[in-house]
Amino acid sequence: GENVEQHPSTLSVQEGDSAVIKCTYSDSASNYFPWYKQELGKRPQLIIDIRSNVGEKKDQRIAVTLNKTAKHFSLHITETQPEDSAVYFCAASIPPGNTGKLIFGQGTTLQVKP
Amino acid sequence: GAGVSQSPSNKVTEKGKDVELRCDPISGHTALYWYRQRLGQGLEFLIYFQGNSAPDKSGLPSDRFSAERTGESVSTLTIQRTQQEDSAVYLCASSLDTSKQFFGPGTRLTVL
């Protein structure tokens, strides 16, 4: 079945620097890849998503890239701010079809130091 | 409009007891998902409802777990004969088009 690996598990950056989180998936039939941000004790919130027919998507300081051949996708946060500190989860859709079922990575704890 | 809501927010129970967790999705969202999140871990898919179709139960970890959904509204997740390993946050999400999922605040279950 589908498996998602996420790295690194923790990431500490200085305010203003960029942060990159990487995920790999195993099933080439996965076609939807969302990223969620979860602040301590709160619900996961969708921050950006990408479908397999697109290689890159950007929304202000956040971008996601997808390499279907290598089966990996990455989250890029530029000009990091302290409020970006949270746990970030990548996810991949579980084939077959477009049911929306997701398998999640183990999460990356991002700390942005002021 | 209102987001996804879940109740109770916290539930403490004794090993062997049954518990029922409730999820109210966003109005009009036809898809509803339940996930389990153990401490410091990612989310595990449990069950998926889409409209009036039969639910996809492929993620349920054992036959002690079951879920129901009334039409396209409220869903309940039931765990029978709870075990300590069932302790986790149970999250519900709903979606309009099976892509962007919106999560509820979760129910923190503690089995003593």
XYZ file of C-alpha atoms in Angstrom:
226
model
C 0.000 0.000 0.000
C 0.913 3.668 -0.111
C 3.593 4.935 2.236
C 4.777 8.498 2.888
C 8.134 9.400 4.396
C 8.763 12.944 5.659
C 12.087 14.632 6.484
C 13.404 16.204 8.572
C 11.495 15.445 11.770
C 12.636 18.745 13.289
C 13.866 21.919 11.646
C 15.137 25.079 13.283
C 15.729 28.232 11.238
C 16.415 31.865 11.920
C 13.638 34.343 11.209
C 13.854 35.463 7.597
C 15.554 32.284 6.387
C 13.905 29.701 4.157
C 12.664 26.296 5.302
C 12.293 23.187 3.147
C 10.467 20.001 4.116
C 10.591 16.943 1.876
C 8.297 13.959 1.423
C 8.473 10.829 -0.666
C 5.607 8.537 -1.566
C 5.528 4.981 -2.831
C 2.441 4.590 -5.048
C 2.773 6.276 -8.432
C -1.041 6.326 -8.709
C -1.319 8.946 -5.933
C -2.571 12.155 -7.535
C -3.219 14.673 -4.749
C -0.681 16.064 -2.260
C -1.796 18.500 0.456
C 0.241 20.095 3.210
C -1.203 20.801 6.641
C 0.017 23.049 9.452
C -0.839 22.090 13.011
C -0.149 24.447 15.881
C 0.122 22.977 19.347
C -3.246 21.690 20.571
C -5.067 22.862 17.463
C -6.602 21.248 14.410
C -4.593 20.666 11.221
C -5.141 23.433 8.668
C -4.621 23.077 4.933
C -1.967 25.534 3.749
C -1.365 24.436 0.182
C -2.055 21.479 -2.089
C -1.001 20.249 -5.496
C -2.332 17.760 -8.010
C -0.193 15.403 -10.022
C -0.758 17.273 -13.294
C 1.112 20.308 -11.912
C 4.813 20.577 -11.067
C 4.772 23.618 -8.821
C 2.311 25.830 -6.990
C 2.921 29.019 -5.078
C 0.901 31.036 -2.583
C 2.717 34.101 -1.234
C 5.599 32.802 0.926
C 4.661 29.139 0.515
C 5.376 26.918 -2.466
C 5.103 23.213 -3.179
C 7.022 21.308 -5.847
C 6.212 17.839 -7.151
C 8.507 15.433 -8.975
C 6.331 12.565 -10.182
C 9.218 10.616 -11.658
C 11.091 10.556 -8.382
C 7.877 10.392 -6.352
C 8.733 13.220 -4.049
C 7.275 16.577 -3.177
C 8.532 19.454 -1.075
C 7.220 22.409 0.891
C 9.180 25.650 0.696
C 8.578 28.522 3.101
C 10.459 31.734 2.386
C 11.070 34.701 4.709
C 10.056 32.626 7.719
C 8.358 34.326 10.654
C 7.938 33.173 14.283
C 4.249 32.476 13.601
C 5.323 29.854 11.066
C 6.457 27.725 14.018
C 4.258 24.607 14.052
C 4.183 20.961 12.995
C 3.835 20.501 9.237
C 2.385 17.329 7.720
C 2.557 16.229 4.121
C -0.001 13.791 2.773
C -0.670 11.784 -0.361
C -3.940 10.462 -1.681
C -4.502 6.721 -1.290
C -5.291 5.102 -4.636
C -7.365 4.063 -6.392
C -9.567 6.869 -7.535
C -10.309 10.301 -6.108
C -11.853 9.378 -2.769
C -9.831 11.938 -0.869
C -8.449 9.313 1.522
C -5.045 10.488 2.645
C -1.929 8.940 4.130
C 0.109 11.376 6.192
C 3.799 11.746 6.864
C 5.054 11.719 10.439
C 5.342 15.489 10.638
C 8.101 18.101 10.827
C 8.366 20.386 13.821
C 9.483 23.772 12.511
C 10.920 26.287 14.941
C 11.552 29.815 13.704
C 13.846 31.723 16.050
C 13.320 35.480 16.284
C -20.159 29.586 8.122
C -19.515 27.158 10.937
C -16.585 24.811 10.660
C -16.391 21.144 11.554
C -17.284 20.530 15.175
C -16.611 17.514 17.372
C -17.784 16.421 20.779
C -16.755 15.780 23.416
C -13.462 17.676 23.299
C -12.035 15.370 25.942
C -13.085 11.913 27.058
C -11.564 9.875 29.856
C -12.773 6.314 30.154
C -11.841 3.068 31.823
C -10.418 0.142 29.927
C -13.197 -2.098 28.661
C -15.853 0.621 28.397
C -17.452 1.729 25.121
C -17.140 5.318 23.880
C -18.966 7.297 21.236
C -17.445 10.303 19.502
C -19.451 12.751 17.439
C -18.638 14.831 14.371
C -20.723 17.567 12.759
C -19.344 18.330 9.288
C -19.601 21.575 7.389
C -23.087 21.856 5.919
C -23.172 20.634 2.331
C -19.961 18.633 2.544
C -20.692 15.196 1.173
C -17.415 13.538 2.172
C -16.498 12.838 5.805
C -13.335 11.233 7.154
C -12.181 10.002 10.548
C -8.496 9.947 11.502
C -6.575 8.947 14.606
C -3.539 10.909 15.796
C -1.370 9.358 18.455
C 0.893 11.637 20.488
C 3.667 13.054 18.334
C 2.552 11.084 15.290
C 0.940 11.745 11.954
C -2.707 11.119 11.199
C -3.959 7.608 10.461
C -6.939 7.222 8.155
C -9.777 5.227 9.755
C -12.983 5.473 7.698
C -14.503 7.493 4.848
C -18.123 8.342 4.003
C -19.222 9.757 0.642
C -22.868 10.693 0.275
C -25.120 7.670 0.541
C -22.480 5.194 -0.633
C -21.287 2.360 1.580
C -18.470 3.625 3.843
C -14.853 2.739 3.173
C -13.769 1.024 6.398
C -10.340 -0.031 5.179
C -8.470 1.954 7.855
C -10.300 0.664 10.925
C -7.693 -1.060 13.140
C -10.005 -3.701 14.609
C -13.627 -4.813 14.752
C -13.981 -2.869 17.999
C -14.145 0.272 15.872
C -17.255 1.240 13.918
C -18.774 4.411 12.537
C -22.087 5.602 11.212
C -23.244 8.638 9.326
C -26.790 9.892 8.972
C -27.184 10.964 5.358
C -24.782 13.832 4.752
C -24.791 15.121 8.313
C -23.545 14.002 11.693
C -21.251 10.999 12.127
C -20.439 8.958 15.209
C -17.344 6.848 15.782
C -17.823 4.081 18.338
C -15.020 2.209 20.055
C -16.115 -0.864 21.987
C -14.216 -2.435 24.864
C -11.608 0.336 24.824
C -7.949 -0.520 25.321
C -5.101 1.712 26.490
C -3.642 1.743 22.982
C -6.836 3.464 21.805
C -5.716 6.615 23.636
C -5.253 9.289 20.970
C -6.850 12.345 19.428
C -9.633 11.398 17.032
C -10.049 13.918 14.242
C -12.913 14.289 11.836
C -12.688 16.114 8.510
C -15.207 16.995 5.843
C -14.812 17.904 2.213
C -16.985 19.255 -0.562
C -15.112 17.668 -3.440
C -12.898 14.938 -1.899
C -9.833 17.161 -2.078
C -9.597 20.017 0.418
C -10.378 18.551 3.815
C -11.349 20.755 6.743
C -10.660 19.326 10.159
C -12.541 19.542 13.406
C -10.802 20.282 16.718
C -10.631 16.614 17.637
C -11.627 14.525 20.639
C -8.818 13.615 23.009
C -9.521 10.095 24.270
C -7.716 8.784 27.331
C -8.221 5.166 28.326
C -7.119 4.444 31.883
